[in-house]
Coordinates of C-alpha atoms in Angstrom, one line a residue:
M1 CA 30.1 -5.1 106.5
E2 CA 31.3 -5.6 110.1
R3 CA 34.3 -3.5 110.8
R4 CA 37.1 -5.1 112.8
S5 CA 39.7 -3.2 114.8
G6 CA 42.9 -2.2 113.0
L7 CA 44.6 0.6 111.1
G8 CA 42.5 3.3 109.5
V9 CA 43.4 5.5 106.7
G10 CA 45.1 8.1 108.9
T11 CA 47.4 5.8 110.9
G12 CA 48.0 3.6 107.9
T13 CA 49.1 6.6 105.9
A14 CA 51.5 7.7 108.7
L15 CA 53.1 4.3 108.8
C16 CA 53.5 4.3 105.0
I17 CA 55.1 7.7 105.0
G18 CA 57.3 6.7 107.9
A19 CA 58.6 3.8 105.9
V20 CA 59.5 5.9 102.9
L21 CA 60.3 9.4 104.3
G22 CA 63.6 8.6 106.0
P23 CA 66.9 10.3 106.5
G24 CA 67.4 10.5 102.8
A25 CA 65.3 13.7 102.9
L26 CA 68.0 15.2 105.1
T27 CA 71.0 14.9 102.9
L28 CA 70.3 13.3 99.5
T29 CA 69.1 16.6 98.0
S30 CA 72.7 17.7 98.4
T31 CA 74.3 14.4 97.3
A32 CA 72.2 14.4 94.1
A33 CA 73.0 18.1 93.5
A34 CA 76.7 17.4 93.8
V35 CA 76.3 14.8 91.0
A36 CA 73.8 16.5 88.6
G37 CA 73.4 20.1 89.8
P38 CA 69.9 21.5 89.2
G39 CA 69.2 18.6 86.8
S40 CA 68.9 16.4 89.9
I41 CA 65.4 17.7 90.1
L42 CA 64.6 15.6 87.0
A43 CA 65.9 12.5 88.9
W44 CA 63.6 13.3 91.9
L45 CA 60.6 13.8 89.6
G46 CA 61.2 10.7 87.6
L47 CA 61.6 8.5 90.7
L48 CA 58.4 10.0 92.2
V49 CA 56.4 9.1 89.1
M50 CA 57.9 5.7 89.0
S51 CA 57.2 5.0 92.6
L52 CA 53.5 5.2 92.3
P53 CA 52.9 2.0 90.3
I54 CA 55.6 0.3 92.5
A55 CA 53.8 1.3 95.7
W56 CA 50.5 0.1 94.1
V57 CA 52.0 -3.3 93.1
F58 CA 53.6 -3.9 96.5
A59 CA 50.3 -3.1 98.2
A60 CA 48.6 -5.7 96.0
L61 CA 51.3 -8.3 96.7
G62 CA 51.0 -7.7 100.5
A63 CA 47.2 -8.1 100.4
R64 CA 47.8 -11.4 98.5
Q65 CA 50.6 -12.8 100.6
A66 CA 51.7 -11.4 104.0
D67 CA 55.0 -12.9 105.1
D68 CA 58.0 -11.7 107.3
G69 CA 60.2 -12.6 104.3
G70 CA 58.9 -9.6 102.4
V71 CA 60.0 -9.4 98.8
A72 CA 62.1 -12.6 99.2
A73 CA 58.9 -14.4 100.0
F74 CA 57.3 -13.1 96.8
A75 CA 60.3 -14.2 94.8
R76 CA 60.2 -17.6 96.5
A77 CA 56.5 -18.0 95.5
A78 CA 57.1 -16.8 92.0
F79 CA 60.5 -18.4 91.1
G80 CA 61.4 -20.9 93.8
P81 CA 63.8 -20.9 96.8
R82 CA 67.0 -20.9 94.8
L83 CA 66.3 -17.5 93.2
A84 CA 64.7 -16.1 96.4
A85 CA 67.9 -16.5 98.5
P86 CA 69.8 -13.7 96.7
V87 CA 66.8 -11.4 97.1
G88 CA 66.8 -12.0 100.8
W89 CA 70.5 -11.4 101.1
W90 CA 70.2 -8.1 99.1
F91 CA 67.8 -6.7 101.7
Y92 CA 69.3 -8.3 104.8
W93 CA 72.9 -7.2 104.2
A94 CA 71.8 -3.8 102.7
V95 CA 70.7 -2.9 106.2
P96 CA 74.2 -2.9 107.8
L97 CA 75.1 -0.5 104.9
G98 CA 72.0 1.7 105.1
V99 CA 71.6 1.9 108.8
P100 CA 75.1 3.4 109.4
A101 CA 74.4 5.9 106.7
A102 CA 71.1 6.9 108.2
A103 CA 72.6 7.1 111.7
L104 CA 75.6 9.2 110.6
I105 CA 73.3 11.6 108.8
G106 CA 71.5 12.3 112.1
G107 CA 74.8 12.5 113.8
E108 CA 76.0 15.1 111.4
Y109 CA 73.1 17.4 112.1
V110 CA 73.7 17.1 115.9
A111 CA 77.4 17.8 115.4
V112 CA 76.7 20.9 113.3
A113 CA 74.1 22.2 115.9
A114 CA 76.5 21.6 118.8
G115 CA 79.5 23.0 116.9
W116 CA 81.5 19.8 117.6
G117 CA 83.7 17.7 115.5
R118 CA 83.4 14.6 113.3
S119 CA 83.7 12.3 116.3
T120 CA 80.4 13.6 117.6
A121 CA 78.5 12.4 114.5
A122 CA 79.9 8.9 115.0
T123 CA 79.1 8.9 118.7
V124 CA 75.5 10.0 118.1
A125 CA 75.2 7.4 115.3
L126 CA 76.3 4.6 117.7
L127 CA 73.9 5.9 120.4
V128 CA 71.0 5.9 117.9
L129 CA 72.0 2.4 116.8
A130 CA 72.2 1.1 120.4
T131 CA 68.8 2.7 121.3
A132 CA 67.1 1.2 118.3
Y133 CA 68.6 -2.2 119.2
G134 CA 67.4 -2.0 122.8
S135 CA 63.9 -0.9 121.5
N136 CA 63.7 -3.9 119.2
L137 CA 65.2 -6.3 121.8
V138 CA 62.4 -5.7 124.3
G139 CA 59.8 -5.7 121.5
L140 CA 59.0 -2.0 121.7
R141 CA 57.1 -0.7 118.7
L142 CA 55.8 2.7 117.9
S143 CA 52.0 2.7 118.0
G144 CA 50.0 3.9 115.0
R145 CA 49.0 7.1 116.9
M146 CA 52.5 7.9 118.0
Q147 CA 53.7 7.3 114.4
L148 CA 50.9 9.6 113.2
L149 CA 52.0 12.3 115.6
M150 CA 55.7 12.0 114.7
V151 CA 55.1 12.0 111.0
G152 CA 52.7 14.9 111.3
L153 CA 55.3 17.0 113.2
L154 CA 58.1 16.2 110.8
S155 CA 56.0 16.7 107.7
S156 CA 54.8 20.1 109.2
L157 CA 58.4 21.1 109.7
L158 CA 59.3 20.3 106.1
V159 CA 56.3 22.1 104.8
V160 CA 57.2 25.2 106.9
T161 CA 60.8 25.0 105.7
I162 CA 59.6 24.8 102.0
A163 CA 57.1 27.7 102.5
V164 CA 59.4 30.1 104.4
T165 CA 62.6 29.5 102.4
G166 CA 60.7 29.4 99.1
T167 CA 60.7 33.2 99.1
H168 CA 64.6 33.1 99.0
V169 CA 64.7 31.0 95.8
R170 CA 66.8 32.6 93.1
P171 CA 66.2 31.6 89.4
A172 CA 69.9 32.1 88.7
H173 CA 70.7 29.1 90.9
F174 CA 69.0 26.8 88.3
T175 CA 71.5 27.6 85.6
P176 CA 73.3 25.9 84.1
F177 CA 70.6 23.2 84.5
L178 CA 72.7 20.2 83.4
P179 CA 76.3 21.2 84.2
H180 CA 77.4 17.5 83.9
G181 CA 75.2 16.3 81.0
W182 CA 72.2 14.1 80.8
T183 CA 74.0 11.0 82.1
S184 CA 74.4 12.7 85.5
V185 CA 70.6 12.6 86.0
G186 CA 70.7 8.8 85.7
I187 CA 73.6 8.6 88.2
A188 CA 71.7 10.9 90.6
A189 CA 68.6 8.6 90.3
G190 CA 70.8 5.7 91.2
I191 CA 71.8 7.5 94.4
L192 CA 68.3 8.8 95.2
F193 CA 66.8 5.3 95.2
F194 CA 67.9 5.1 98.8
A195 CA 65.2 7.7 99.5
F196 CA 62.5 5.6 97.9
A197 CA 63.2 2.3 99.7
G198 CA 60.3 1.5 101.9
W199 CA 57.4 1.1 99.4
E200 CA 57.8 -2.7 99.8
A201 CA 57.1 -2.2 103.5
I202 CA 53.5 -1.5 102.5
S203 CA 53.1 -5.1 101.6
H204 CA 53.5 -6.0 105.3
L205 CA 50.8 -3.6 106.5
S206 CA 47.7 -5.2 104.7
A207 CA 46.7 -7.5 107.6
E208 CA 46.8 -4.6 110.0
F209 CA 44.1 -2.5 108.3
A210 CA 40.5 -2.7 109.5
V211 CA 39.2 -2.9 105.9
P212 CA 42.3 -3.7 103.8
S213 CA 40.5 -3.6 100.4
R214 CA 39.3 -0.1 101.0
D215 CA 41.8 1.6 103.3
L216 CA 45.1 0.3 102.1
P217 CA 44.8 1.8 98.5
R218 CA 43.7 5.1 100.1
A219 CA 46.6 5.1 102.5
T220 CA 49.0 4.2 99.8
L221 CA 47.8 7.0 97.5
L222 CA 47.8 9.6 100.3
A223 CA 51.3 8.6 101.4
W224 CA 52.6 8.8 97.8
G225 CA 51.1 12.3 97.4
I226 CA 52.5 13.6 100.6
V227 CA 55.9 12.1 100.1
S228 CA 56.0 13.5 96.5
V229 CA 55.2 17.1 97.7
L230 CA 57.8 17.0 100.5
Y231 CA 60.6 15.4 98.5
L232 CA 60.1 17.6 95.4
G233 CA 59.6 20.7 97.5
I234 CA 62.8 20.1 99.6
A235 CA 64.8 19.4 96.4
L236 CA 63.6 22.6 94.7
V237 CA 64.4 24.9 97.7
T238 CA 67.7 23.2 98.4
I239 CA 69.0 24.1 94.9
G240 CA 67.0 27.4 94.5
V241 CA 68.1 28.8 97.9
L242 CA 71.5 27.3 98.5
G243 CA 72.8 27.4 94.9
P244 CA 76.4 26.2 94.7
R245 CA 76.4 25.3 98.4
A246 CA 73.7 22.7 97.8
G247 CA 76.3 20.2 96.6
T248 CA 78.9 20.8 99.2
T249 CA 77.0 20.3 102.5
T250 CA 75.8 17.2 104.3
T251 CA 73.2 19.2 106.4
P252 CA 71.1 21.1 103.8
L253 CA 68.0 21.3 106.1
T254 CA 70.1 23.2 108.7
L255 CA 71.2 25.7 106.1
L256 CA 67.7 26.1 104.8
L257 CA 66.3 26.7 108.3
E258 CA 69.0 29.2 109.0
E259 CA 68.0 31.1 105.9
G260 CA 64.5 31.4 107.2
F261 CA 64.8 31.6 111.0
G262 CA 68.5 32.2 111.8
A263 CA 71.1 30.3 113.8
P264 CA 68.6 29.0 116.5
A265 CA 67.0 26.8 113.8
R266 CA 70.1 24.5 114.1
A267 CA 68.7 22.9 117.2
V268 CA 65.3 22.3 115.5
A269 CA 67.0 20.7 112.5
A270 CA 69.1 18.5 114.8
T271 CA 66.0 17.3 116.7
A272 CA 64.1 16.6 113.5
A273 CA 67.1 14.7 112.1
L274 CA 67.3 12.6 115.3
L275 CA 63.6 11.7 115.3
L276 CA 63.7 10.9 111.6
T277 CA 66.9 8.9 111.9
F278 CA 65.7 6.9 114.9
G279 CA 62.4 6.0 113.3
A280 CA 64.2 4.8 110.1
V281 CA 66.9 2.8 112.0
N282 CA 64.3 1.3 114.3
A283 CA 62.2 0.1 111.4
Y284 CA 65.1 -1.2 109.3
L285 CA 66.5 -3.2 112.2
A286 CA 63.0 -4.7 113.0
G287 CA 62.4 -5.6 109.4
A288 CA 65.9 -7.1 108.9
A289 CA 65.6 -9.1 112.1
R290 CA 62.4 -10.8 111.0
L291 CA 63.7 -11.3 107.5
G292 CA 66.8 -13.0 108.9
E293 CA 64.7 -15.4 111.0
A294 CA 62.6 -16.3 107.9
L295 CA 65.7 -16.8 105.8
G296 CA 67.2 -19.1 108.4
H297 CA 64.0 -21.3 108.4
Q298 CA 64.3 -21.4 104.5
G299 CA 67.9 -22.5 104.6
A300 CA 69.2 -19.2 103.0
L301 CA 71.0 -18.3 106.2
P302 CA 72.7 -20.5 108.9
L303 CA 70.3 -22.3 111.3
G304 CA 72.1 -20.6 114.2
I305 CA 70.5 -17.3 113.4
I306 CA 67.1 -18.7 114.3
T307 CA 65.9 -17.8 117.8
G308 CA 63.2 -20.3 117.9
A309 CA 60.5 -18.0 119.3
S310 CA 57.2 -17.8 117.5
G311 CA 54.3 -15.4 117.3
A312 CA 53.7 -11.8 116.3
S313 CA 55.2 -10.5 119.5
A314 CA 58.3 -12.7 119.4
V315 CA 61.7 -11.0 119.1
P316 CA 64.2 -12.6 116.7
R317 CA 67.1 -11.8 118.9
R318 CA 69.9 -13.6 117.1
S319 CA 69.1 -12.1 113.8
L320 CA 68.7 -8.7 115.3
T321 CA 72.0 -8.9 117.1
V322 CA 73.8 -10.0 113.9
V323 CA 72.5 -7.2 111.8
T324 CA 73.1 -4.6 114.6
L325 CA 76.7 -5.7 115.2
A326 CA 77.4 -5.6 111.5
S327 CA 75.9 -2.0 111.4
A328 CA 78.1 -1.0 114.4
V329 CA 81.2 -2.3 112.7
I330 CA 80.5 -0.4 109.5
T331 CA 79.6 2.8 111.5
V332 CA 83.0 2.7 113.2
T333 CA 84.7 2.0 109.9
A334 CA 83.0 5.1 108.4
A335 CA 83.9 7.1 111.5
F336 CA 87.6 6.4 110.8
G337 CA 87.2 7.6 107.2
L338 CA 87.8 4.1 105.7
I339 CA 84.5 4.3 103.9
G340 CA 82.5 7.4 102.9
L341 CA 78.9 8.3 103.5
D342 CA 78.4 8.6 99.7
S343 CA 79.7 5.1 99.2
L344 CA 77.3 3.7 101.8
L345 CA 74.4 5.4 100.2
R346 CA 75.2 4.3 96.7
A347 CA 75.9 0.6 97.8
T348 CA 72.6 0.6 99.7
S349 CA 70.7 2.1 96.8
A350 CA 72.1 -0.6 94.4
C351 CA 70.9 -3.4 96.7
L352 CA 67.5 -1.9 97.3
A353 CA 67.0 -1.3 93.6
A354 CA 67.8 -5.0 93.0
V355 CA 65.2 -5.9 95.6
T356 CA 62.6 -3.7 94.0
L357 CA 63.3 -5.2 90.6
A358 CA 62.9 -8.7 92.0
G359 CA 59.6 -7.7 93.6
L360 CA 58.3 -6.3 90.4
A361 CA 59.3 -9.4 88.4
S362 CA 57.6 -11.5 91.0
A363 CA 54.5 -9.5 90.6
T364 CA 54.3 -10.2 86.9
V365 CA 54.1 -13.9 87.8
L366 CA 51.9 -13.8 90.9
L367 CA 49.3 -11.2 89.9
R368 CA 47.6 -13.3 87.2
G369 CA 44.2 -12.2 86.1
R370 CA 44.9 -8.6 87.3
T371 CA 45.9 -7.1 84.0
L372 CA 46.5 -3.5 84.9
L373 CA 48.6 -4.4 87.9
R374 CA 50.7 -6.8 85.9
I375 CA 51.2 -4.2 83.2
S376 CA 52.3 -1.7 85.8
A377 CA 54.8 -4.1 87.2
A378 CA 56.1 -5.2 83.8
A379 CA 56.4 -1.5 82.7
S380 CA 58.3 -0.6 85.9
C381 CA 60.8 -3.4 85.5
P382 CA 62.9 -1.8 82.7
V383 CA 62.8 1.6 84.5
V384 CA 64.1 0.2 87.7
G385 CA 66.6 -1.9 85.7
T386 CA 67.9 1.4 84.1
V387 CA 68.3 2.9 87.5
L388 CA 70.2 -0.2 88.6
I389 CA 72.6 0.2 85.6
F390 CA 73.4 3.8 86.6
C391 CA 74.5 2.5 90.0
G392 CA 77.8 1.8 88.1
P393 CA 80.5 0.0 90.0
Y394 CA 78.3 -0.3 93.1
L395 CA 76.5 -3.0 91.2
L396 CA 79.3 -5.2 92.4
V397 CA 77.7 -5.2 95.9
P398 CA 74.4 -6.9 94.9
T399 CA 76.3 -9.1 92.4
A400 CA 78.7 -10.3 95.1
L401 CA 75.8 -10.9 97.5
A402 CA 73.9 -12.8 94.9
G403 CA 76.9 -15.1 94.3
A404 CA 77.5 -15.7 98.0
A405 CA 73.8 -16.4 98.6
T406 CA 73.6 -18.8 95.7
C407 CA 76.7 -20.7 96.8
F408 CA 75.5 -20.9 100.4
Y409 CA 72.1 -22.1 99.4
A410 CA 73.6 -24.7 97.1
V411 CA 75.9 -26.0 99.8
K412 CA 73.1 -26.2 102.3
T413 CA 70.8 -27.9 99.9
S414 CA 73.5 -30.4 99.0
A415 CA 74.2 -31.2 102.6
R416 CA 70.5 -31.6 103.3
R417 CA 70.2 -34.0 100.4
A418 CA 73.2 -36.0 101.6
R419 CA 71.8 -36.3 105.1
T420 CA 68.4 -37.3 103.7
H421 CA 70.1 -39.9 101.5
Q422 CA 72.1 -41.3 104.4
L423 CA 69.0 -41.5 106.6
V424 CA 67.1 -43.3 103.9
Q425 CA 70.0 -45.8 103.5
T426 CA 70.3 -46.3 107.3
C427 CA 66.6 -47.0 107.5
A428 CA 66.8 -49.3 104.5
V429 CA 69.7 -51.2 106.1
G430 CA 68.0 -51.4 109.4
S431 CA 64.8 -52.7 107.8
A432 CA 66.8 -55.3 105.9
V433 CA 68.6 -56.4 109.0
G434 CA 65.3 -56.6 110.9
T435 CA 63.8 -58.7 108.1
A436 CA 66.8 -61.0 108.0
G437 CA 66.8 -61.4 111.7
G438 CA 63.1 -62.3 111.7
R439 CA 63.7 -64.9 109.1
A440 CA 66.7 -66.4 110.9
G441 CA 64.7 -66.8 114.1
K442 CA 61.8 -68.4 112.3
P443 CA 62.0 -72.3 112.1
T444 CA 62.0 -73.8 108.7
A445 CA 59.6 -76.5 107.7
G446 CA 60.8 -79.9 108.7
G447 CA 63.7 -78.5 110.5
A448 CA 62.7 -79.7 114.0
D449 CA 62.4 -83.3 115.2

């Protein structure tokens, strides 16, 4: 087999980890602990187990059909454009919810390290957003080697944190294990889904691998293993070391590093948070920009969002600008306290869980003849559906987006049909007039002397 240039297992694994291991690792351990106490570890464990077949299914879908539309493209192929429109809206408009949350998390770490107030977090968040926008606007992308280096450094920091602070774990901090009952575990899982968004990004990487059939499954398995160890380890030490403080802080990594290395560790935590935040924001904006362009071509978003450029290196500037401005508005809104970080995380999780469920349902239709994969997708559907139910009132967000997307697509389709019908009638009338004119100018038999 002749090997072509492309991603190997190492760089491919780094890209997969970078897509999943986002800012959620910096604060969601505390958010989940506030809801379910030590029992939140069950939510982490359950989602990690569930994410393996999901990652596997999305890798198979990506190998079958690479498209900038992502899961929306899978839904379109499986169920048609009418049902694909809501899926596209779920992801596209979840980005202006998730990006501000991610940027504000990084800003919180910087504010704590510098000893400044709440306004610092918002300022840093807007700077991260502006930097990521500029990076995407000029078409800058992190290389596979740079991503490998960054993921390696951040993973090493988390491993060191787990190893050093693990000696400070107190068994007493795990009791009572379920202070708010079993239902709190499901609610925590609904929140934590934010940390597991990104497995669908694997579907976009298949064409970049040198030998996709061999290297993509290996990279997916390695990424899942590393992410599982890091997420579960951080969750355990956060509760075991911080105890009651675990559910009251927005910067658990800073507190953990202080336990192991003292106050100077704040700067390290802030730097790691900024790197992790920028990588996630940069990737989310890039993915949403291309998705918006694809949805515009499919009639699921206004035609004005289409830039018109083509090619792998083309920058969908209009779509990028729309999603960045929406993110900036919500960031400022959150800075003034009109919407909380917890609400942003929960709303984003609800939308992303809906996207994942749509992708799994699409897989049960598209992956015919591949029994084990179809069984994995079908078995994962009710699990993700249960997580979605536990999102509670935040289900209103994907529900409202689905309604808006359906109405918009119906109006666009109706207008397109009306224009087509009018064009056909105009052509028919023109043809009839032309035919009549031809007959009128043609002399009849015996009509001339």
